Coordinates of C-alpha atoms in Angstrom, one line a residue:
M1 CA -133.8 -102.8 93.7
A2 CA -134.7 -100.2 96.1
V3 CA -133.3 -101.1 99.8
E4 CA -135.7 -100.2 102.4
E5 CA -133.6 -97.6 104.9
S6 CA -134.0 -97.9 108.9
D7 CA -136.8 -96.6 110.0
G8 CA -139.1 -98.4 106.5
V9 CA -138.3 -94.9 103.6
A10 CA -137.3 -96.6 100.7
A11 CA -133.7 -94.7 99.3
T12 CA -135.6 -94.2 96.0
D13 CA -138.4 -92.4 97.8
N14 CA -136.3 -90.0 99.1
F15 CA -137.0 -86.6 99.4
A16 CA -134.4 -84.7 100.9
I17 CA -133.1 -80.9 101.9
G18 CA -130.8 -79.6 104.1
I19 CA -130.8 -78.7 107.8
A20 CA -128.1 -76.5 109.8
F21 CA -129.6 -77.3 113.6
G22 CA -127.8 -74.5 115.8
N23 CA -128.0 -74.1 119.5
S24 CA -129.6 -70.4 118.7
N25 CA -131.2 -71.0 115.4
S26 CA -131.9 -74.1 112.6
S27 CA -132.4 -73.2 108.9
I28 CA -134.1 -75.4 106.4
A29 CA -133.2 -75.1 102.5
Y30 CA -133.5 -77.5 99.0
T31 CA -131.9 -76.7 95.5
S32 CA -134.0 -76.1 93.2
G33 CA -134.9 -77.3 89.1
E34 CA -132.0 -74.6 88.7
G35 CA -129.5 -77.4 91.0
R36 CA -129.1 -73.8 93.2
A37 CA -129.2 -73.8 97.2
E38 CA -132.3 -72.0 98.6
V39 CA -132.9 -71.6 102.4
I40 CA -136.8 -71.9 102.6
A41 CA -139.2 -69.3 105.2
N42 CA -141.1 -71.4 107.3
E43 CA -145.1 -69.7 107.9
E44 CA -144.5 -67.5 109.3
G45 CA -141.5 -66.2 106.6
D46 CA -138.6 -66.9 109.1
R47 CA -135.9 -68.2 107.3
Q48 CA -133.2 -68.4 110.6
I49 CA -136.1 -70.2 112.6
P50 CA -135.1 -70.0 116.7
S51 CA -134.2 -73.3 118.4
I52 CA -137.1 -72.8 120.6
L53 CA -139.8 -73.9 121.9
S54 CA -142.9 -73.3 124.2
Y55 CA -145.8 -74.3 125.8
T56 CA -149.1 -72.7 127.1
E57 CA -151.5 -73.8 128.3
G58 CA -151.5 -77.3 125.6
E59 CA -150.2 -74.4 123.0
E60 CA -146.6 -76.2 120.9
Y61 CA -145.3 -72.8 119.8
H62 CA -142.1 -72.7 118.2
G63 CA -139.1 -70.8 116.7
T64 CA -140.3 -66.5 116.7
Q65 CA -143.5 -67.5 118.6
A66 CA -141.3 -70.0 121.2
K67 CA -139.1 -67.2 121.7
S68 CA -141.2 -64.2 122.6
Q69 CA -142.6 -66.0 125.4
L70 CA -138.9 -66.0 126.9
V71 CA -140.5 -63.1 129.0
R72 CA -144.1 -64.1 129.3
N73 CA -143.4 -68.2 130.0
P74 CA -139.8 -68.5 130.5
K75 CA -141.0 -72.3 132.3
N76 CA -141.5 -73.7 129.9
T77 CA -140.1 -72.6 126.8
V78 CA -136.8 -74.7 125.9
A79 CA -133.6 -73.1 124.6
Y80 CA -130.0 -73.9 123.5
F81 CA -130.3 -77.3 124.0
R82 CA -129.0 -79.1 120.7
D83 CA -126.0 -79.2 122.8
F84 CA -127.0 -81.3 125.5
L85 CA -128.3 -83.8 123.0
G86 CA -126.0 -87.5 124.0
K87 CA -124.2 -86.1 126.6
D88 CA -124.6 -86.5 130.5
F89 CA -125.4 -84.1 132.8
D90 CA -122.3 -83.5 134.3
S91 CA -120.3 -82.6 131.5
I92 CA -123.2 -79.8 130.4
D93 CA -123.1 -75.7 130.6
P94 CA -126.7 -74.3 131.7
T95 CA -125.4 -70.9 131.6
P96 CA -127.7 -70.6 128.8
C97 CA -131.1 -71.7 129.9
H98 CA -130.5 -69.3 132.6
A99 CA -133.5 -67.3 131.1
S100 CA -135.5 -70.6 129.7
A101 CA -136.5 -73.6 131.4
H102 CA -133.1 -75.1 132.6
P103 CA -131.9 -78.4 132.0
Q104 CA -132.2 -81.1 134.8
R105 CA -130.9 -84.7 135.5
Q106 CA -133.5 -87.0 134.6
D107 CA -132.4 -90.7 135.1
A108 CA -129.0 -91.6 132.2
T109 CA -130.5 -87.9 130.5
I110 CA -131.2 -84.9 130.4
A111 CA -134.4 -83.5 130.9
F112 CA -136.6 -79.8 130.9
S113 CA -139.3 -79.4 133.6
I114 CA -142.1 -78.0 131.8
Q115 CA -146.0 -77.8 131.8
E116 CA -146.7 -78.9 128.5
T117 CA -150.6 -79.6 129.0
E118 CA -153.7 -77.6 130.2
S119 CA -153.5 -79.7 133.5
E120 CA -150.7 -78.1 136.5
T121 CA -148.9 -80.7 136.0
Q122 CA -145.5 -80.8 135.3
N123 CA -143.9 -83.4 132.8
F124 CA -140.1 -84.2 132.4
V125 CA -139.6 -83.8 128.3
T126 CA -136.1 -85.3 127.7
V127 CA -133.7 -83.2 125.6
S128 CA -133.9 -86.0 122.6
Q129 CA -137.8 -85.4 122.2
I130 CA -137.4 -81.7 122.7
A131 CA -135.2 -82.5 119.4
T132 CA -137.6 -84.2 117.4
R133 CA -140.4 -82.6 117.8
H134 CA -137.8 -78.9 116.4
I135 CA -137.0 -81.2 113.9
R136 CA -140.3 -82.3 112.9
R137 CA -141.4 -78.6 113.0
L138 CA -138.8 -78.1 110.7
A139 CA -139.8 -80.9 108.5
S140 CA -143.4 -79.7 108.7
S141 CA -142.4 -76.2 106.8
A142 CA -140.2 -77.7 104.3
S143 CA -142.6 -80.0 103.3
D144 CA -145.8 -77.6 103.0
F145 CA -143.4 -74.5 101.4
L146 CA -142.1 -77.8 98.6
G147 CA -145.3 -79.4 98.6
K148 CA -143.8 -82.7 98.3
R149 CA -143.4 -84.7 101.7
V150 CA -139.2 -84.4 103.9
N151 CA -138.3 -87.8 105.0
S152 CA -134.7 -87.7 105.0
A153 CA -132.0 -84.7 105.4
V154 CA -128.5 -84.2 105.2
I155 CA -127.6 -82.4 108.8
T156 CA -124.9 -79.9 109.7
V157 CA -123.4 -81.0 112.9
P158 CA -119.8 -78.6 114.6
T159 CA -116.7 -80.5 114.1
D160 CA -116.7 -81.2 117.7
F161 CA -120.6 -82.9 117.8
S162 CA -118.9 -86.8 119.2
D163 CA -120.7 -89.8 117.9
E164 CA -122.7 -90.2 120.5
Q165 CA -124.4 -86.9 119.8
K166 CA -124.4 -87.3 116.2
E167 CA -126.2 -91.1 117.1
A168 CA -128.7 -88.8 119.8
L169 CA -129.5 -86.5 117.1
T170 CA -130.1 -89.8 114.2
S171 CA -132.7 -90.8 116.7
A172 CA -134.8 -87.7 117.3
A173 CA -134.8 -87.1 113.5
K174 CA -136.1 -90.8 113.2
E175 CA -138.8 -90.1 115.7
A176 CA -139.8 -86.8 113.9
G177 CA -140.0 -88.9 110.6
V178 CA -136.2 -87.9 108.9
A179 CA -133.9 -90.8 108.2
V180 CA -130.0 -89.3 108.4
L181 CA -128.7 -89.4 104.6
Q182 CA -125.4 -87.6 106.1
Y183 CA -123.8 -85.6 108.7
I184 CA -121.1 -82.7 107.5
S185 CA -119.8 -80.5 109.8
E186 CA -120.9 -76.8 109.6
P187 CA -117.8 -75.7 108.3
V188 CA -117.3 -77.7 104.8
A189 CA -121.2 -77.6 104.5
A190 CA -119.9 -73.1 104.4
V191 CA -116.8 -74.2 101.7
L192 CA -119.6 -76.2 99.4
A193 CA -122.4 -73.5 99.5
Y194 CA -119.4 -71.8 98.3
D195 CA -117.8 -74.1 95.7
A196 CA -120.8 -75.0 94.0
R197 CA -121.8 -71.9 92.9
P198 CA -121.9 -72.0 88.2
E199 CA -119.6 -69.0 88.3
S200 CA -117.1 -70.8 91.4
V201 CA -113.5 -71.9 90.1
L202 CA -111.5 -75.3 91.4
E203 CA -108.6 -74.5 92.8
D204 CA -105.8 -75.6 95.6
K205 CA -106.3 -73.0 98.7
I206 CA -106.3 -72.7 102.7
I207 CA -110.2 -71.6 103.1
V208 CA -110.8 -70.0 107.6
V209 CA -114.3 -70.9 107.9
A210 CA -115.3 -68.7 111.0
D211 CA -118.7 -69.8 112.5
L212 CA -119.7 -67.4 114.6
G213 CA -123.0 -68.7 116.4
G214 CA -125.4 -67.1 119.3
T215 CA -123.7 -69.4 122.2
R216 CA -120.3 -70.6 120.8
S217 CA -117.8 -69.7 117.9
D218 CA -115.9 -72.5 115.9
I219 CA -113.1 -71.4 113.8
A220 CA -112.0 -73.8 111.0
V221 CA -108.3 -73.9 108.7
I222 CA -109.1 -76.3 105.4
A223 CA -107.0 -76.9 102.6
S224 CA -109.2 -77.5 99.7
R225 CA -107.3 -79.9 97.1
G226 CA -108.7 -80.4 94.0
G227 CA -112.1 -80.1 95.2
M228 CA -111.6 -82.7 97.9
Y229 CA -112.0 -80.6 101.7
S230 CA -108.9 -81.5 104.6
I231 CA -109.9 -80.0 107.9
L232 CA -106.2 -79.3 109.7
S233 CA -106.9 -77.4 112.8
T234 CA -109.8 -76.6 114.8
S235 CA -110.9 -73.9 117.3
H236 CA -114.0 -73.2 119.8
D237 CA -115.3 -71.0 122.2
Y238 CA -118.0 -71.4 124.0
E239 CA -118.2 -68.1 126.0
S240 CA -118.0 -65.5 123.0
G241 CA -121.0 -65.2 120.2
G242 CA -123.5 -63.7 119.9
I243 CA -124.6 -63.3 123.5
Q244 CA -121.5 -61.9 124.6
L245 CA -123.1 -59.0 121.7
D246 CA -126.0 -58.2 122.9
H247 CA -125.1 -58.4 126.7
V248 CA -123.0 -55.3 126.1
L249 CA -126.1 -53.4 124.5
I250 CA -127.8 -54.9 128.1
D251 CA -125.8 -53.3 129.6
H252 CA -124.8 -49.9 127.7
F253 CA -129.1 -49.7 127.8
A254 CA -129.9 -50.9 131.9
K255 CA -126.6 -48.3 132.8
E256 CA -128.7 -45.4 130.9
F257 CA -131.7 -46.4 132.7
I258 CA -130.4 -46.7 135.7
K259 CA -128.7 -42.9 135.1
K260 CA -132.7 -42.1 134.4
H261 CA -134.5 -43.5 136.5
K262 CA -132.4 -45.2 139.3
T263 CA -133.3 -48.5 139.0
D264 CA -131.6 -51.8 137.4
P265 CA -133.8 -53.2 134.9
R266 CA -131.0 -56.4 135.4
Q267 CA -132.2 -57.4 138.2
N268 CA -135.4 -58.8 137.7
A269 CA -136.2 -61.6 135.3
R270 CA -138.7 -60.3 132.8
S271 CA -137.4 -57.0 132.7
L272 CA -133.6 -58.3 132.2
A273 CA -135.4 -61.0 129.3
K274 CA -137.6 -57.8 127.6
L275 CA -134.6 -56.0 127.6
K276 CA -132.1 -58.8 126.1
L277 CA -134.6 -59.5 123.2
E278 CA -134.7 -55.7 122.3
A279 CA -131.2 -55.7 122.6
E280 CA -130.4 -58.4 119.7
A281 CA -133.5 -56.5 117.7
T282 CA -131.4 -53.2 118.3
K283 CA -128.4 -54.9 117.2
K284 CA -129.3 -56.9 113.9
A285 CA -130.0 -53.6 112.9
L286 CA -126.6 -52.0 113.4
S287 CA -125.6 -54.5 110.9
L288 CA -127.4 -53.1 108.4
G289 CA -127.6 -49.9 109.3
G290 CA -125.9 -46.3 110.9
N291 CA -127.8 -46.5 113.9
A292 CA -130.6 -47.7 116.1
S293 CA -133.1 -47.6 118.0
L294 CA -134.6 -49.7 121.0
S295 CA -138.5 -49.4 122.7
V296 CA -139.6 -51.3 124.9
E297 CA -142.4 -50.6 127.5
S298 CA -143.3 -51.4 130.9
L299 CA -139.2 -52.3 131.0
A300 CA -139.1 -51.7 135.2
D301 CA -141.3 -51.0 137.4
G302 CA -144.0 -49.7 134.8
L303 CA -141.3 -47.4 133.6
D304 CA -141.2 -47.6 130.0
F305 CA -137.6 -47.1 127.6
S306 CA -136.2 -46.0 124.6
S307 CA -132.3 -45.1 122.7
T308 CA -130.4 -44.2 120.6
I309 CA -127.3 -45.5 120.0
N310 CA -124.8 -45.8 116.7
R311 CA -122.8 -48.0 115.3
T312 CA -119.7 -46.6 115.8
R313 CA -120.6 -46.3 119.5
Y314 CA -121.9 -49.8 119.0
E315 CA -118.6 -51.4 118.0
L316 CA -116.3 -49.5 120.4
L317 CA -118.2 -50.8 123.6
A318 CA -117.8 -54.5 121.6
S319 CA -114.2 -54.5 120.9
K320 CA -113.5 -56.7 123.4
V321 CA -115.9 -59.6 122.2
F322 CA -114.3 -58.5 118.3
G323 CA -110.3 -59.1 119.3
C324 CA -111.8 -62.7 121.3
F325 CA -113.0 -63.7 118.2
T326 CA -109.7 -62.9 116.6
R327 CA -107.5 -64.3 118.6
L328 CA -109.8 -67.6 118.2
I329 CA -108.7 -67.8 113.9
E330 CA -105.4 -66.9 114.2
E331 CA -105.3 -69.7 117.0
A332 CA -107.3 -72.1 114.5
I333 CA -104.3 -71.0 112.3
R334 CA -101.5 -71.5 114.0
K335 CA -102.4 -75.3 115.0
A336 CA -102.5 -75.7 111.7
D337 CA -98.9 -74.5 110.8
L338 CA -100.0 -72.1 108.5
D339 CA -99.2 -67.9 109.1
V340 CA -101.7 -65.6 108.0
L341 CA -99.8 -65.2 104.3
D342 CA -101.4 -69.1 103.1
V343 CA -104.7 -67.9 103.2
N344 CA -106.9 -67.9 100.4
E345 CA -110.3 -67.0 102.5
V346 CA -111.3 -66.3 105.1
I347 CA -115.8 -67.7 105.2
L348 CA -117.4 -65.5 107.2
S349 CA -121.2 -68.1 109.0
G350 CA -123.1 -67.4 111.3
G351 CA -125.7 -64.9 112.4
T352 CA -123.3 -63.0 114.2
S353 CA -121.4 -62.8 111.3
H354 CA -123.4 -60.0 109.7
T355 CA -121.5 -57.8 111.8
P356 CA -119.6 -55.8 109.2
K357 CA -116.9 -54.4 112.1
I358 CA -116.1 -58.2 112.7
A359 CA -115.1 -58.6 108.0
S360 CA -113.1 -54.8 108.6
I361 CA -111.2 -56.2 111.1
L362 CA -110.6 -59.6 109.4
A363 CA -109.6 -57.4 105.8
A364 CA -107.1 -55.7 109.1
R365 CA -105.5 -58.6 110.5
F366 CA -104.8 -60.9 106.8
P367 CA -103.7 -59.7 103.6
S368 CA -104.8 -58.4 100.4
T369 CA -104.5 -61.2 99.0
T370 CA -107.1 -62.6 101.1
N371 CA -109.9 -62.7 99.9
I372 CA -113.1 -62.0 103.0
L373 CA -116.4 -63.8 102.3
S374 CA -118.5 -61.5 104.4
P375 CA -121.1 -59.3 102.7
S376 CA -119.6 -56.4 103.4
T377 CA -116.4 -56.9 101.9
S378 CA -117.6 -59.1 99.0
Y379 CA -120.8 -58.2 96.4
S380 CA -120.7 -61.4 96.1
S381 CA -120.5 -62.8 98.7
L382 CA -123.3 -65.6 100.9
P383 CA -125.1 -64.6 103.7
P384 CA -123.7 -65.9 106.7
S385 CA -126.3 -67.5 108.5
S386 CA -127.5 -69.2 105.8
L387 CA -124.5 -70.8 104.3
S388 CA -124.5 -73.9 106.3
A389 CA -127.8 -75.4 105.7
C390 CA -126.9 -74.6 102.0
G391 CA -123.9 -76.2 101.8
A392 CA -126.8 -79.4 103.0
A393 CA -128.5 -79.1 101.0
I394 CA -126.0 -79.3 97.7
Q395 CA -124.8 -82.9 100.0
A396 CA -128.4 -83.7 100.1
S397 CA -129.3 -83.0 96.5
L398 CA -126.2 -85.4 95.4
I399 CA -126.7 -88.0 97.7
Q400 CA -130.7 -89.2 98.5
E401 CA -131.0 -91.1 95.1
F402 CA -128.0 -93.8 96.5
E403 CA -128.5 -96.3 99.3
S404 CA -128.1 -96.2 102.1
E405 CA -125.4 -98.3 102.4
D406 CA -123.7 -96.9 99.4
V407 CA -123.0 -93.3 101.6
V408 CA -122.3 -95.8 104.9
Q409 CA -119.8 -97.2 102.8
S410 CA -118.6 -94.3 100.3
T411 CA -117.9 -92.2 104.0
H412 CA -116.4 -94.7 106.2
P413 CA -112.3 -93.6 107.1
M414 CA -111.4 -96.6 105.2
V415 CA -112.4 -94.5 102.2
T416 CA -112.7 -91.1 103.4
V417 CA -109.0 -91.0 105.2
T418 CA -106.5 -91.0 102.2
P419 CA -102.7 -90.5 103.2
H420 CA -101.4 -87.2 102.9
L421 CA -98.9 -84.3 101.1
R422 CA -96.3 -83.3 104.2
V423 CA -94.8 -80.3 102.3
A424 CA -96.0 -78.8 98.3
I425 CA -94.0 -80.1 94.9
G426 CA -92.9 -78.1 92.4
V427 CA -90.5 -76.9 89.7
L428 CA -87.4 -75.4 89.3
L429 CA -86.7 -74.3 85.4
V430 CA -83.5 -74.1 84.4
T431 CA -82.2 -72.4 81.6
E432 CA -78.7 -71.1 81.4
D433 CA -77.1 -70.7 85.1
E434 CA -77.7 -74.2 87.0
H435 CA -78.0 -72.1 89.9
K436 CA -80.7 -70.2 89.3
G437 CA -84.4 -70.6 88.3
V438 CA -87.7 -70.1 89.8
F439 CA -90.2 -72.6 92.3
K440 CA -93.1 -72.7 92.0
P441 CA -95.4 -75.4 93.2
L442 CA -97.8 -77.5 91.5
M443 CA -98.5 -79.2 94.1
E444 CA -99.4 -78.1 97.2
A445 CA -99.0 -79.3 100.7
E446 CA -101.9 -81.1 102.0
T447 CA -102.9 -82.3 99.0
A448 CA -104.5 -85.1 99.5
V449 CA -103.9 -88.2 97.0
P450 CA -104.1 -89.7 94.5
A451 CA -103.7 -86.2 92.6
R452 CA -103.0 -85.2 89.3
R453 CA -101.5 -81.8 88.5
A454 CA -99.6 -80.2 85.6
G455 CA -98.7 -76.9 84.6
L456 CA -97.6 -74.7 81.4
F457 CA -93.7 -72.8 82.5
A458 CA -92.6 -70.3 80.0
V459 CA -88.7 -70.7 79.4
G460 CA -86.2 -67.8 77.8
R461 CA -86.9 -66.1 75.3
E462 CA -84.9 -68.2 72.6
G463 CA -85.2 -71.8 74.0
G464 CA -83.0 -74.0 73.6
D465 CA -81.9 -76.9 76.1
V466 CA -84.1 -76.7 79.7
L467 CA -83.3 -79.0 82.5
V468 CA -86.5 -79.6 84.8
K469 CA -85.6 -80.1 88.3
V470 CA -88.5 -81.3 90.6
C471 CA -88.6 -80.2 94.3
E472 CA -89.9 -80.2 98.0
G473 CA -90.8 -76.8 97.6
I474 CA -90.3 -75.0 102.0
R475 CA -92.5 -72.0 102.2
E476 CA -91.2 -69.2 104.4
I477 CA -92.1 -66.3 106.0
R478 CA -89.8 -63.6 104.7
V479 CA -89.8 -60.3 106.9
R480 CA -88.7 -57.2 105.6
K481 CA -88.2 -53.3 106.4
A482 CA -92.0 -51.2 104.6
D483 CA -91.2 -49.1 101.8
S484 CA -92.8 -46.8 100.1
K485 CA -94.5 -49.1 97.7
D486 CA -95.9 -51.1 100.9
K487 CA -99.5 -49.8 101.2
P488 CA -101.1 -51.8 103.9
N489 CA -104.5 -53.9 103.7
G490 CA -107.6 -52.3 104.8
K491 CA -107.5 -49.1 103.9
A492 CA -110.8 -47.5 105.1
Q493 CA -109.5 -48.4 109.1
D494 CA -111.3 -46.4 111.5
E495 CA -109.6 -45.6 115.3
E496 CA -111.1 -48.6 116.6
E497 CA -109.4 -51.0 115.4
G498 CA -106.1 -49.0 116.1
E499 CA -107.2 -50.1 119.5
L500 CA -107.3 -53.5 119.9
D501 CA -104.1 -53.0 119.0
D502 CA -102.2 -51.3 121.7
D503 CA -98.7 -52.1 121.7
S504 CA -98.1 -51.1 118.6
D505 CA -95.8 -47.6 118.4
E506 CA -96.3 -45.3 115.6
E507 CA -92.6 -44.6 115.6
E508 CA -91.1 -47.9 114.9
E509 CA -91.1 -48.4 111.4
E510 CA -92.8 -51.1 109.8
E511 CA -91.8 -53.7 109.0
V512 CA -93.3 -56.5 106.1
R513 CA -94.1 -59.9 105.7
D514 CA -93.9 -61.8 102.8
K515 CA -94.3 -65.7 101.6
V516 CA -91.4 -67.2 100.0
W517 CA -90.2 -70.7 98.7
R518 CA -87.1 -71.9 99.3
V519 CA -86.4 -75.2 97.1
G520 CA -85.7 -79.0 99.5
R521 CA -84.6 -82.2 98.3
V522 CA -84.6 -82.6 94.8
L523 CA -86.8 -85.6 93.6
A524 CA -85.7 -85.6 89.8
E525 CA -84.6 -83.7 87.2
A526 CA -85.3 -84.2 83.6
A527 CA -83.6 -81.8 80.4
V528 CA -86.7 -81.3 78.2
R529 CA -83.4 -80.2 75.2
G530 CA -84.6 -78.2 71.7
V531 CA -87.2 -76.4 73.0
G532 CA -88.6 -73.1 70.7
K533 CA -88.2 -69.9 70.9
G534 CA -90.7 -68.2 72.9
S535 CA -92.7 -71.6 73.9
K536 CA -93.8 -73.1 77.2
V537 CA -92.7 -76.2 78.8
E538 CA -95.0 -78.6 80.6
V539 CA -94.9 -80.1 83.3
T540 CA -96.8 -83.2 85.3
I541 CA -97.1 -84.5 88.3
S542 CA -99.2 -87.4 89.5
V543 CA -98.8 -89.0 93.0
N544 CA -100.8 -92.4 93.9
G545 CA -102.5 -93.5 96.6
D546 CA -99.3 -95.3 97.5
M547 CA -97.2 -93.0 97.2
G548 CA -95.7 -93.6 94.1
V549 CA -94.7 -90.9 92.2
Q550 CA -94.9 -90.4 88.0
I551 CA -93.2 -87.3 86.7
T552 CA -93.8 -85.8 82.6
A553 CA -91.8 -83.2 81.0
R554 CA -92.6 -81.8 77.4
E555 CA -92.8 -78.8 74.6
S556 CA -96.2 -77.3 75.3
G557 CA -98.2 -79.1 72.0
G558 CA -95.6 -81.3 71.4
K559 CA -95.7 -85.1 71.9
G560 CA -93.7 -87.8 73.0
G561 CA -91.1 -85.7 76.0
V562 CA -89.7 -87.0 79.4
R563 CA -90.6 -90.1 81.6
G564 CA -90.2 -91.0 84.8
A565 CA -91.1 -93.1 88.4
L566 CA -90.0 -92.7 92.0
E567 CA -89.7 -95.9 94.1
V568 CA -92.2 -95.3 96.5
P569 CA -91.1 -94.7 100.1
K570 CA -91.7 -96.7 103.3
A571 CA -95.0 -95.6 105.1
E572 CA -94.9 -94.6 108.7
E573 CA -96.3 -96.2 111.3
N574 CA -99.4 -95.0 112.6
G575 CA -101.0 -94.3 109.3
K576 CA -99.4 -90.5 109.2
P577 CA -98.7 -89.2 105.8
V578 CA -94.9 -89.4 104.1
N579 CA -92.9 -87.8 102.0
V580 CA -92.7 -88.4 98.6

C-alpha cells in the first residue's frame, strides 16, 4: 500500500526528473524508454536555463528572457541566488550580484527588494521564494515536454552544500510542488552519467571531476570501486569560473573601444551589462570555432562597436584563469594523498568546461594513460554542461518507485559510511626463485568493504608448484631520466601551454615519473601444487564488513584449491578505516 509523502504525493505516484540547480544555470533531464538520460529543453529551446528571474510591469520572466533584462531592468532581476539559500546575510559574498538585484538582510534571512507587480511599490522577496519560483518554472517546463505532471526530483548540489542549505532547498522545492527524493553531489552525478551508459565497463578507477561553473569551480577526487563511489577529497574556488573568462574578453574589447573612442564602456552600468552579455556569447562561440565576432549597438555614448577575436588570442589572454583551474585540480589530488599518475579519468563538467584549451592543458598535465573526458579530447564524451542533470535523472529513475522512508534509510550515514581499505591488497606469484615475483594489485586502496575480487595469474611455461603470496601493496612514484622511447602526452601542445611553466629549462634533461608497486606486509601464503603447463592460477580475495579476509587459490578451471581466512583486526577509534 502506498505511503503518503509529507507533501501529499503518494510514493507510487511519483514522476521524477533530475534537476541540476546551478548558481548560474540550471538543467532538467529525464530517462527515456531506452534508459538513456536526456536533457529537456524549455519553451525557448534552451537546455542550459539561466538561473535568473526578472519582473517587468507585473510580468515574470525566467531563464534567457530574464537574462536579457540585466541590461534594461537590472534592479528587478534576480541572479546568482542559489548559494544564498540557508545562509545568513553576514556569511554570503554578494559580488556576483553587482549587476542585478542586490541581496539584503531581511529579518533572519536574505531577500531582494524588487518591484514584482504593476504598482511602483518595492517588495521584499526572500531567496527561498525566488528558489521556489525558479523550481516551479523548471518543473513546469519538464511537465510540458513530457506530458505528465512532474512532482518529484533528485537534485544535485555542490559537495560543500550544508545541511541547512539542503533543508532550505527542500522547503523551497516543496512550495513549488516538487518533492526532493534525494540529493546527490554534483561530481557523483557526473560520474554516474558516464558509468550508466550501456557501453561503460565497470572497473576500479580514480576519477577527478572538475566542475567548472560560472561563478565557482569545484573539484572532487573520487574512488570508484565495484560501482561504489567514495569522495576522497574536494577543493573549491569561489573566484574562478566562467565569469572570470568573461571579464578577460570584456577588458580586451573595452580597451579596443577606448583606443577608438577615448571612453571606457565599463564606467557605465548599462554599457557594461551589454558588453558582458556579448562577451559571454563570444566566449561560447570560441569554444566551437577558431574565430568569433562581437557586435553591440550603442555600446557607450551612442556609439556602436564591433570587433573580432581568434581562439589563440583569447587563450593567451585567459592563461592566468586556466592556470587557476589547473592548480585547483592539483590541490585536490594532493589533498587525497595521490599523484597524477594514480588518476585514471578526468571528467570535465560544467559550462565553462566546454572551453577546449582547458582539456588540452589537462592532457599535457596528466600521463597518456589518463582519459580526459571532454568533447575536444574524446569523441565518446558527453556534453559537460549536461552531466549533473543526466546523473540526477538516472538516480531519479532508480528510486522514484521506492517509499520515501526506504530512500531515507538507505542513504543514512549508518548505511553509506563504511570501512575502506587504506592500502591495496594484491598477489605475488613465485614459481622458481622465492625472492622473485611480480606483484599485481587485486583490491585497490579506498575500496569499500565488504568486497570481493578475483584475478587470473599466468605462471611459468613449465607449470609446477606455485607459491601464492597475498600482500599489501604500497604505491610509489619512481623518477628516472627520460630515454628515447619516452614521449610526452599531448604532442599537440601549442606555444601558449609552455607559458604556464615559465620555470622550465629546456636544457635540463627531462625526468620521467613512473608508478611502481612495492610489496608491503605479507598477509598470507599458499602453495598450489601441480599446475599444468601454460595454465593459470585463480586467486579470490574477499573482505567482509568486519574486515575479516578469506582467500582462495587454485588452478584455473580446477576444483578445490587452497582456502584460508585471516583474523579480524581490531578496529581503530573514531571510526577510522583499518588495515587488514
